[in-house]
Amino acid sequence: MDEALLRSLTPSVLAILVRRGADFAAAEDAVQEALVEAVRVWPSEPPRDPKGWLVTVAWRRFLDATRADAARRRREDLVDEEPAPGPAPAVDDTLQLYFLCAHPSLTPSSAVALTLRAVGGLTTRQIAQAYLVPEATMAQRISRAKRTVSGVQFDRPGDVATVLRVLYLVFNEGYSGDVDLAAEAIRLTRQLAATIDHPEVAGLLALMLLHHARRATRTAADGSLVPLAEQDRIRWDTASIAEGVEILQAALARDRLGEFQAQAAVAALHADAPTTEETDWVQIVDWYDELARLTDSPVVRLNRAVAVGEADGPRAGLAALAALNDSLPRHAAVAAYLHERDGDLTTAARLYAEAAQKAPNLAERDYLTRQAARLNTGRGR
């Protein structure tokens, strides 16, 4: 059973049903039933036209549900208009599905879940496992999201920036359960890049590839966090880095700079450096300046302070940090690092311990706790 083929066909089949007049929620249910039937039938009776087979079965499932639902009499006219079985239309409505799933009326978590279900073809169980929530909870979230977008016109222009933000959220979830969400986000972004010619789509794909190339070195065998400076660069995925850089260069050449292109440029400079010491920190600071101009994000300015500390020395980094609110996530961790670089080990140890208490996950908390212990032990000798 070719699961990858099923998942790749899911968005176009769903889009065809919606374009024929099915509301999104009913169409999505029908497509899921068709996928289940395909898993049962295809191993012994593979169809000559897989997409056409799925469209036919899904449409019939939709009509069956329509006939059984007396409250939806408006749809009965569709029963007499069932198209004859045959090749599915070549039109690709995947982009409209992206826009629909990233509708501004949805919360980010609902938009992500709906995108994974409708465009990614994942089951509710797989999505629930990935987000470490009960399957019933995820089912309710997806059902609410489907109801929300059911009345939205399918051909309504969408916001590419919102779609990219949803894909970025998927990527940042990384891996949990039996679904690799980082790899899934890359797959979906490739699909989007094939559908729309947009430099920021290319920028996001490049960013994902460049970050994903370092994935195997981010944690040690015991699960502990390995910071960038200590990662084994020989183990980085050079093929992904080369592809990411090539995609980024083509996007930057179009001179329509956006947030994801600038982030990818920073990632490319890290990937290009043989060691931390040989990193072009001056150019990274320049790219963070561009990012700050584009986003006005305090998190960008926090990362910029680290880069300034590497390019111009820890005191310059601390001066840049002083302009930021100390309630920012990871502010204490950055301050600890810069104070350690500046030789103030007492302050650094205290800030590492403070940062550990505020860490967003266990791996980061353990790492920061070890840094505080290392400095305290060294000063106690």
mmCIF file of C-alpha atoms in Angstrom, residues 28-263:
data_model
loop_
_atom_site.group_PDB
_atom_site.id
_atom_site.type_symbol
_atom_site.label_atom_id
_atom_site.label_comp_id
_atom_site.label_asym_id
_atom_site.label_seq_id
_atom_site.Cartn_x
_atom_site.Cartn_y
_atom_site.Cartn_z
ATOM 1 C CA GLU A 28 -13.413 15.970 4.180
ATOM 2 C CA ASP A 29 -15.383 13.193 5.877
ATOM 3 C CA ALA A 30 -16.135 11.615 2.497
ATOM 4 C CA VAL A 31 -12.491 11.750 1.440
ATOM 5 C CA GLN A 32 -11.405 10.087 4.677
ATOM 6 C CA GLU A 33 -13.905 7.270 4.033
ATOM 7 C CA ALA A 34 -12.556 6.892 0.504
ATOM 8 C CA LEU A 35 -9.009 6.633 1.859
ATOM 9 C CA VAL A 36 -10.077 3.876 4.250
ATOM 10 C CA GLU A 37 -11.704 2.030 1.339
ATOM 11 C CA ALA A 38 -8.530 2.455 -0.735
ATOM 12 C CA VAL A 39 -6.446 0.875 2.010
ATOM 13 C CA ARG A 40 -8.832 -2.084 1.969
ATOM 14 C CA VAL A 41 -9.205 -2.513 -1.808
ATOM 15 C CA TRP A 42 -6.050 -1.311 -3.558
ATOM 16 C CA PRO A 43 -3.597 -4.014 -2.407
ATOM 17 C CA SER A 44 -5.600 -6.656 -4.308
ATOM 18 C CA GLU A 45 -7.236 -4.429 -6.961
ATOM 19 C CA PRO A 46 -4.958 -1.458 -7.750
ATOM 20 C CA PRO A 47 -6.792 1.142 -9.877
ATOM 21 C CA ARG A 48 -5.450 2.394 -13.196
ATOM 22 C CA ASP A 49 -6.321 5.965 -12.190
ATOM 23 C CA PRO A 50 -5.855 6.290 -8.404
ATOM 24 C CA LYS A 51 -6.998 9.907 -8.258
ATOM 25 C CA GLY A 52 -10.100 9.255 -10.356
ATOM 26 C CA TRP A 53 -10.932 6.220 -8.192
ATOM 27 C CA LEU A 54 -10.698 8.293 -5.009
ATOM 28 C CA VAL A 55 -12.819 11.095 -6.471
ATOM 29 C CA THR A 56 -15.537 8.659 -7.553
ATOM 30 C CA VAL A 57 -15.669 6.814 -4.237
ATOM 31 C CA ALA A 58 -15.489 9.998 -2.154
ATOM 32 C CA TRP A 59 -18.251 11.654 -4.187
ATOM 33 C CA ARG A 60 -20.493 8.616 -3.748
ATOM 34 C CA ARG A 61 -19.802 8.606 -0.006
ATOM 35 C CA PHE A 62 -20.745 12.270 0.078
ATOM 36 C CA LEU A 63 -23.974 11.631 -1.814
ATOM 37 C CA ASP A 64 -24.839 8.712 0.479
ATOM 38 C CA ALA A 65 -24.403 10.968 3.489
ATOM 39 C CA THR A 66 -26.425 13.691 1.794
ATOM 40 C CA ARG A 67 -29.366 11.370 1.097
ATOM 41 C CA ALA A 68 -29.344 10.170 4.705
ATOM 42 C CA ASP A 69 -29.408 13.683 6.134
ATOM 43 C CA ALA A 70 -32.924 15.053 5.893
ATOM 44 C CA ALA A 71 -31.805 18.354 7.392
ATOM 45 C CA ARG A 72 -29.733 19.055 4.306
ATOM 46 C CA ARG A 73 -32.404 18.885 1.621
ATOM 47 C CA ARG A 74 -30.706 21.681 -0.239
ATOM 48 C CA ARG A 75 -28.079 19.221 -1.366
ATOM 49 C CA GLU A 76 -30.503 16.704 -2.874
ATOM 50 C CA ASP A 77 -30.204 18.423 -6.240
ATOM 51 C CA LEU A 78 -26.598 17.280 -6.360
ATOM 52 C CA VAL A 79 -27.706 13.616 -6.456
ATOM 53 C CA ASP A 80 -28.965 13.939 -10.012
ATOM 54 C CA GLU A 81 -25.788 15.697 -11.109
ATOM 55 C CA GLU A 82 -23.280 12.967 -10.280
ATOM 56 C CA PRO A 83 -20.569 13.094 -12.940
ATOM 57 C CA ALA A 84 -19.850 9.880 -14.803
ATOM 58 C CA PRO A 85 -16.815 7.939 -13.605
ATOM 59 C CA GLY A 86 -13.683 8.808 -15.533
ATOM 60 C CA PRO A 87 -10.344 10.597 -15.278
ATOM 61 C CA ALA A 88 -10.237 13.282 -12.604
ATOM 62 C CA PRO A 89 -9.853 16.885 -13.795
ATOM 63 C CA ALA A 90 -6.272 18.100 -14.015
ATOM 64 C CA VAL A 91 -6.932 21.354 -12.130
ATOM 65 C CA ASP A 92 -4.938 21.601 -8.893
ATOM 66 C CA ASP A 93 -6.818 23.368 -6.117
ATOM 67 C CA THR A 94 -4.259 22.597 -3.420
ATOM 68 C CA LEU A 95 -3.421 26.268 -2.938
ATOM 69 C CA GLN A 96 -7.072 27.093 -2.168
ATOM 70 C CA LEU A 97 -7.051 24.326 0.438
ATOM 71 C CA TYR A 98 -4.017 25.859 2.108
ATOM 72 C CA PHE A 99 -5.791 29.204 2.276
ATOM 73 C CA LEU A 100 -8.964 27.593 3.608
ATOM 74 C CA CYS A 101 -7.119 25.686 6.338
ATOM 75 C CA ALA A 102 -5.208 28.821 7.352
ATOM 76 C CA HIS A 103 -8.366 30.935 7.537
ATOM 77 C CA PRO A 104 -7.948 33.974 9.833
ATOM 78 C CA SER A 105 -11.012 32.975 11.882
ATOM 79 C CA LEU A 106 -9.188 29.842 13.107
ATOM 80 C CA THR A 107 -6.815 29.732 16.051
ATOM 81 C CA PRO A 108 -3.217 28.780 15.144
ATOM 82 C CA SER A 109 -3.576 25.339 16.741
ATOM 83 C CA SER A 110 -6.811 24.643 14.835
ATOM 84 C CA ALA A 111 -5.307 25.848 11.567
ATOM 85 C CA VAL A 112 -2.299 23.573 12.029
ATOM 86 C CA ALA A 113 -4.481 20.551 12.843
ATOM 87 C CA LEU A 114 -6.800 21.164 9.886
ATOM 88 C CA THR A 115 -3.853 21.609 7.506
ATOM 89 C CA LEU A 116 -2.316 18.327 8.640
ATOM 90 C CA ARG A 117 -5.650 16.543 8.204
ATOM 91 C CA ALA A 118 -6.924 18.060 4.951
ATOM 92 C CA VAL A 119 -3.707 18.855 3.076
ATOM 93 C CA GLY A 120 -1.302 16.468 4.774
ATOM 94 C CA GLY A 121 -3.644 13.499 4.777
ATOM 95 C CA LEU A 122 -2.782 12.509 8.358
ATOM 96 C CA THR A 123 -5.339 10.732 10.517
ATOM 97 C CA THR A 124 -6.785 12.290 13.647
ATOM 98 C CA ARG A 125 -4.917 9.691 15.713
ATOM 99 C CA GLN A 126 -1.577 10.590 14.110
ATOM 100 C CA ILE A 127 -2.111 14.307 14.685
ATOM 101 C CA ALA A 128 -3.177 13.714 18.293
ATOM 102 C CA GLN A 129 -0.068 11.620 18.937
ATOM 103 C CA ALA A 130 2.149 14.270 17.409
ATOM 104 C CA TYR A 131 0.702 16.931 19.692
ATOM 105 C CA LEU A 132 0.538 14.641 22.722
ATOM 106 C CA VAL A 133 -3.203 15.153 23.288
ATOM 107 C CA PRO A 134 -6.045 12.597 23.478
ATOM 108 C CA GLU A 135 -7.501 11.600 20.122
ATOM 109 C CA ALA A 136 -10.975 12.764 21.233
ATOM 110 C CA THR A 137 -9.578 16.223 21.995
ATOM 111 C CA MET A 138 -7.967 16.501 18.583
ATOM 112 C CA ALA A 139 -11.134 15.212 16.888
ATOM 113 C CA GLN A 140 -13.146 17.981 18.546
ATOM 114 C CA ARG A 141 -10.578 20.578 17.518
ATOM 115 C CA ILE A 142 -10.645 19.435 13.888
ATOM 116 C CA SER A 143 -14.465 19.237 13.841
ATOM 117 C CA ARG A 144 -14.768 22.801 15.140
ATOM 118 C CA ALA A 145 -12.260 23.991 12.548
ATOM 119 C CA LYS A 146 -14.157 22.271 9.719
ATOM 120 C CA ARG A 147 -17.422 23.837 10.845
ATOM 121 C CA THR A 148 -15.768 27.250 10.922
ATOM 122 C CA VAL A 149 -14.550 27.117 7.332
ATOM 123 C CA SER A 150 -17.522 25.266 5.830
ATOM 124 C CA GLY A 151 -19.237 28.489 4.810
ATOM 125 C CA VAL A 152 -16.155 30.120 3.307
ATOM 126 C CA GLN A 153 -16.128 30.516 -0.477
ATOM 127 C CA PHE A 154 -13.583 28.150 -1.954
ATOM 128 C CA ASP A 155 -12.270 30.600 -4.553
ATOM 129 C CA ARG A 156 -11.776 33.436 -2.099
ATOM 130 C CA PRO A 157 -8.241 34.933 -2.312
ATOM 131 C CA GLY A 158 -6.098 33.910 0.653
ATOM 132 C CA ASP A 159 -3.165 35.304 2.563
ATOM 133 C CA VAL A 160 0.123 33.572 1.732
ATOM 134 C CA ALA A 161 1.729 34.958 4.892
ATOM 135 C CA THR A 162 -0.864 33.177 7.056
ATOM 136 C CA VAL A 163 -0.325 29.882 5.229
ATOM 137 C CA LEU A 164 3.440 30.187 5.725
ATOM 138 C CA ARG A 165 2.978 30.941 9.410
ATOM 139 C CA VAL A 166 0.915 27.764 9.834
ATOM 140 C CA LEU A 167 3.559 25.659 8.050
ATOM 141 C CA TYR A 168 6.252 27.250 10.214
ATOM 142 C CA LEU A 169 4.290 26.274 13.326
ATOM 143 C CA VAL A 170 4.048 22.692 12.052
ATOM 144 C CA PHE A 171 7.811 22.591 11.457
ATOM 145 C CA ASN A 172 8.644 23.924 14.905
ATOM 146 C CA GLU A 173 6.718 21.093 16.548
ATOM 147 C CA GLY A 174 9.488 18.760 15.381
ATOM 148 C CA TYR A 175 8.788 15.117 16.216
ATOM 149 C CA SER A 176 6.416 13.331 18.554
ATOM 150 C CA GLY A 177 4.585 10.017 18.288
ATOM 151 C CA ASP A 178 4.811 8.241 14.932
ATOM 152 C CA VAL A 179 4.621 11.377 12.782
ATOM 153 C CA ASP A 180 7.712 13.440 12.025
ATOM 154 C CA LEU A 181 6.136 16.901 11.848
ATOM 155 C CA ALA A 182 9.350 18.593 10.730
ATOM 156 C CA ALA A 183 9.593 16.265 7.734
ATOM 157 C CA GLU A 184 5.844 16.662 7.146
ATOM 158 C CA ALA A 185 6.190 20.457 7.132
ATOM 159 C CA ILE A 186 8.982 20.207 4.562
ATOM 160 C CA ARG A 187 6.822 17.938 2.388
ATOM 161 C CA LEU A 188 3.867 20.324 2.567
ATOM 162 C CA THR A 189 6.038 23.374 1.881
ATOM 163 C CA ARG A 190 7.533 21.639 -1.165
ATOM 164 C CA GLN A 191 3.983 21.008 -2.320
ATOM 165 C CA LEU A 192 3.096 24.661 -1.813
ATOM 166 C CA ALA A 193 6.263 25.796 -3.624
ATOM 167 C CA ALA A 194 5.218 23.683 -6.625
ATOM 168 C CA THR A 195 1.798 25.363 -6.584
ATOM 169 C CA ILE A 196 2.719 29.024 -6.154
ATOM 170 C CA ASP A 197 5.708 31.039 -7.354
ATOM 171 C CA HIS A 198 6.501 33.192 -4.318
ATOM 172 C CA PRO A 199 9.957 34.092 -2.922
ATOM 173 C CA GLU A 200 8.822 33.769 0.692
ATOM 174 C CA VAL A 201 7.536 30.231 0.071
ATOM 175 C CA ALA A 202 11.002 29.421 -1.277
ATOM 176 C CA GLY A 203 12.545 31.218 1.703
ATOM 177 C CA LEU A 204 10.567 29.108 4.164
ATOM 178 C CA LEU A 205 11.478 25.884 2.361
ATOM 179 C CA ALA A 206 15.158 26.882 2.414
ATOM 180 C CA LEU A 207 14.944 27.730 6.121
ATOM 181 C CA MET A 208 13.369 24.366 6.937
ATOM 182 C CA LEU A 209 15.969 22.435 4.946
ATOM 183 C CA LEU A 210 18.872 24.298 6.550
ATOM 184 C CA HIS A 211 17.556 23.764 10.083
ATOM 185 C CA HIS A 212 16.593 20.152 9.414
ATOM 186 C CA ALA A 213 20.104 19.441 8.131
ATOM 187 C CA ARG A 214 21.421 19.853 11.700
ATOM 188 C CA ARG A 215 18.725 17.782 13.350
ATOM 189 C CA ALA A 216 20.778 14.637 14.042
ATOM 190 C CA THR A 217 23.337 16.633 16.029
ATOM 191 C CA ARG A 218 20.989 18.709 18.196
ATOM 192 C CA THR A 219 20.687 16.099 20.944
ATOM 193 C CA ALA A 220 23.110 13.607 22.470
ATOM 194 C CA ALA A 221 22.454 9.879 22.805
ATOM 195 C CA ASP A 222 20.917 10.463 26.250
ATOM 196 C CA GLY A 223 18.517 13.083 24.852
ATOM 197 C CA SER A 224 20.381 16.066 26.300
ATOM 198 C CA LEU A 225 20.566 19.315 24.325
ATOM 199 C CA VAL A 226 23.694 20.004 22.260
ATOM 200 C CA PRO A 227 24.136 23.737 21.467
ATOM 201 C CA LEU A 228 25.185 24.848 17.992
ATOM 202 C CA ALA A 229 28.790 25.547 19.011
ATOM 203 C CA GLU A 230 29.243 21.958 20.231
ATOM 204 C CA GLN A 231 27.493 20.121 17.398
ATOM 205 C CA ASP A 232 29.473 17.693 15.212
ATOM 206 C CA ARG A 233 29.331 19.538 11.893
ATOM 207 C CA ILE A 234 30.628 16.510 10.007
ATOM 208 C CA ARG A 235 27.259 14.861 10.710
ATOM 209 C CA TRP A 236 25.234 17.699 9.211
ATOM 210 C CA ASP A 237 23.234 16.743 6.109
ATOM 211 C CA THR A 238 25.263 18.423 3.360
ATOM 212 C CA ALA A 239 22.747 17.542 0.635
ATOM 213 C CA SER A 240 19.958 19.386 2.467
ATOM 214 C CA ILE A 241 22.278 22.327 3.117
ATOM 215 C CA ALA A 242 23.242 22.546 -0.554
ATOM 216 C CA GLU A 243 19.586 22.385 -1.635
ATOM 217 C CA GLY A 244 18.564 24.980 0.927
ATOM 218 C CA VAL A 245 21.300 27.385 -0.133
ATOM 219 C CA GLU A 246 20.434 26.957 -3.819
ATOM 220 C CA ILE A 247 16.736 27.642 -3.173
ATOM 221 C CA LEU A 248 17.593 30.649 -1.001
ATOM 222 C CA GLN A 249 19.953 32.191 -3.563
ATOM 223 C CA ALA A 250 17.288 31.938 -6.261
ATOM 224 C CA ALA A 251 14.736 33.592 -3.949
ATOM 225 C CA LEU A 252 17.090 36.419 -2.907
ATOM 226 C CA ALA A 253 17.928 37.113 -6.555
ATOM 227 C CA ARG A 254 14.310 38.227 -7.063
ATOM 228 C CA ASP A 255 14.931 41.189 -4.715
ATOM 229 C CA ARG A 256 11.680 40.755 -2.771
ATOM 230 C CA LEU A 257 13.150 40.164 0.654
ATOM 231 C CA GLY A 258 10.890 38.759 3.361
ATOM 232 C CA GLU A 259 11.155 37.421 6.882
ATOM 233 C CA PHE A 260 11.720 33.772 5.984
ATOM 234 C CA GLN A 261 14.375 34.575 3.388
ATOM 235 C CA ALA A 262 16.274 36.632 5.964
ATOM 236 C CA GLN A 263 16.002 33.850 8.563
#
